[in-house]
Amino acid sequence: MTLKDKNLYYVGGVVRDEMLGTPSFDIDFCYEGNAIEFAKNLNILKENPDFGTVRVLYNGQEIDIASTREETYPKAGHLPVVKNIGCSLKNDLKRRDFTINAMAKNTVSGEIIDYFGGMEDIRLKKLKVLHSNSFIDDPTRILRALKFSVRFGFELDDETKKLQDKYLENINYDMSYHRLKKELKETFNLNNEEAYKRFVEQGIYKLLDNNLPTITTSIEQLISKYNPITPWIVYLGLFDLSKLELSVEEKKIIESIPTQKPKTEFEIYKMFENIPLESILLYALSVDYNIACHYLDNLKSTRVKLNGEDLKKLGIPNGKIYKEIFNYLLEKRIKNQSLSKSDEINLVKEKYGIL
Ligand code: CTP
């Protein structure tokens, strides 16, 4: 891909990643001036004049180009308002989150534009905000810092850490939780264990919840043993997630965590039978570890050997009673896993007086 112009720059993550020698997820372009004007002679797919952005098809690839712009945050924590489209590159870079993300590379000369010491901070492995209001304007940046520290092993520089602490001590809960959730998931999906450790140690959990749930066992051990599809929610499900926009599946996980402590194995089986694995793991962490693990290790795979056909062959007409019989057999099998199919047949015959 060789889209070049002396006013066109690679910007943000792609420049950072090139310096770090890691592949980039996406390539952002920034045009110093009006990107839509610049794209007039190209194959424009979509343009958004309000934001000064344009998508073009170039050499078979879809490329997004943003005009240089400034941003203000009339409502702290919410989406910024775009102003001064076509401003200087320096002013565009100034609105960004961390020095390592505020560099640009000219597409013609290859010159690296680094007004804020991004290169040095990459060398020092430091995450540094560009101004003291950065987290107040956009608290998502606290999670972005977490994401970059998990991904690259970077730490917050001292001043930035102080600003983060200050924000977390006095949070304005009126913010865009949509973006927060996106960053949260991305971060935990990189490395749940590392993300959780930093999330707790640095008090970042306060973005969601004032309280730290008491967990007496290792979440990581549970995750690696039982392999849930959505591990991040096992890490975070005991925090108050009500501010996040949870999907139907995620909501189901949280709402399905049982609270009772059943006495019999059959009751344990029934309690967990139809709920997601993630909910069972959250039960293990918050209610009773032994009951949950006993179910997963010893009871979960219990299956009655007879099926509907077998009951029909025994002359039992299809109906509600089938469920009752299967439950009866399940209870028997949970007590004695070595029952054979003919044992089950005998149990049914005995119970229902079939000769
Ligand atoms: N940015 C910002 N504040 C945010 C989000 C983004 O200043 N809350 C700026 C940063 O300069 C960032 C750029 O917008 O580099 C692009 O954002 P995004 O694609 O989300 O981040 P990347 O840095 O490219 O990170 P990733 O590698 O995770 O895509």
Short mmCIF file of C-alpha atoms and ligand atoms in Angstrom, two decimals, residues 11-14 16-17 25-26 28 73 95-98 101-102 138 140-141 144 147-148 151 179 182-183 186, ligand 1:
data_model
loop_
_atom_site.label_atom_id
_atom_site.label_comp_id
_atom_site.label_asym_id
_atom_site.label_seq_id
_atom_site.Cartn_x
_atom_site.Cartn_y
_atom_site.Cartn_z
CA VAL A 11 -0.60 8.35 13.06
CA GLY A 12 -1.16 6.88 16.51
CA GLY A 13 -0.93 3.16 17.17
CA VAL A 14 0.68 2.24 13.86
CA ARG A 16 4.01 3.24 18.03
CA ASP A 17 3.79 -0.39 16.91
CA PHE A 25 -4.27 -4.06 14.43
CA ASP A 26 -5.20 -1.21 12.16
CA ASP A 28 -4.69 5.11 10.95
CA TYR A 73 -15.01 17.76 25.99
CA ARG A 95 -5.53 15.93 21.84
CA ARG A 96 -4.43 12.29 22.06
CA ASP A 97 -4.18 9.96 25.02
CA PHE A 98 -0.52 9.09 25.63
CA ASN A 101 0.22 7.35 20.72
CA ALA A 102 0.83 10.96 19.77
CA ASP A 138 -11.89 10.67 28.93
CA THR A 140 -11.61 5.35 29.16
CA ARG A 141 -7.96 6.31 28.96
CA ARG A 144 -6.42 2.16 27.65
CA LYS A 147 -4.49 -2.24 27.99
CA PHE A 148 -1.14 -0.92 26.83
CA ARG A 151 0.08 -5.60 26.01
CA ARG A 179 -16.41 2.71 25.28
CA LYS A 182 -15.00 -2.14 24.79
CA GLU A 183 -11.60 -1.28 26.30
CA GLU A 186 -10.07 -5.88 24.86
N1 CTP B 1 -7.03 7.98 21.04
C1 CTP B 1 -7.08 8.86 22.10
N2 CTP B 1 -7.95 8.66 23.14
C2 CTP B 1 -8.78 7.58 23.14
C3 CTP B 1 -8.76 6.69 22.07
C4 CTP B 1 -7.86 6.90 21.03
O1 CTP B 1 -6.31 9.82 22.12
N3 CTP B 1 -9.64 7.40 24.14
C5 CTP B 1 -6.08 8.24 19.91
C6 CTP B 1 -4.68 7.68 20.13
O2 CTP B 1 -3.79 8.52 19.48
C7 CTP B 1 -4.73 6.34 19.41
C8 CTP B 1 -5.61 6.69 18.21
O3 CTP B 1 -6.56 7.62 18.73
O4 CTP B 1 -3.46 5.89 19.01
C9 CTP B 1 -6.32 5.52 17.59
O5 CTP B 1 -7.16 4.87 18.53
P1 CTP B 1 -7.33 3.29 18.57
O6 CTP B 1 -7.35 2.75 17.19
O7 CTP B 1 -8.43 2.98 19.50
O8 CTP B 1 -6.00 2.90 19.34
P2 CTP B 1 -4.61 2.38 18.93
O9 CTP B 1 -3.61 3.23 19.64
O10 CTP B 1 -4.45 2.21 17.46
O11 CTP B 1 -4.60 1.03 19.72
P3 CTP B 1 -4.87 -0.44 19.22
O12 CTP B 1 -3.51 -0.90 18.83
O13 CTP B 1 -5.40 -1.13 20.45
O14 CTP B 1 -5.86 -0.36 18.09
#
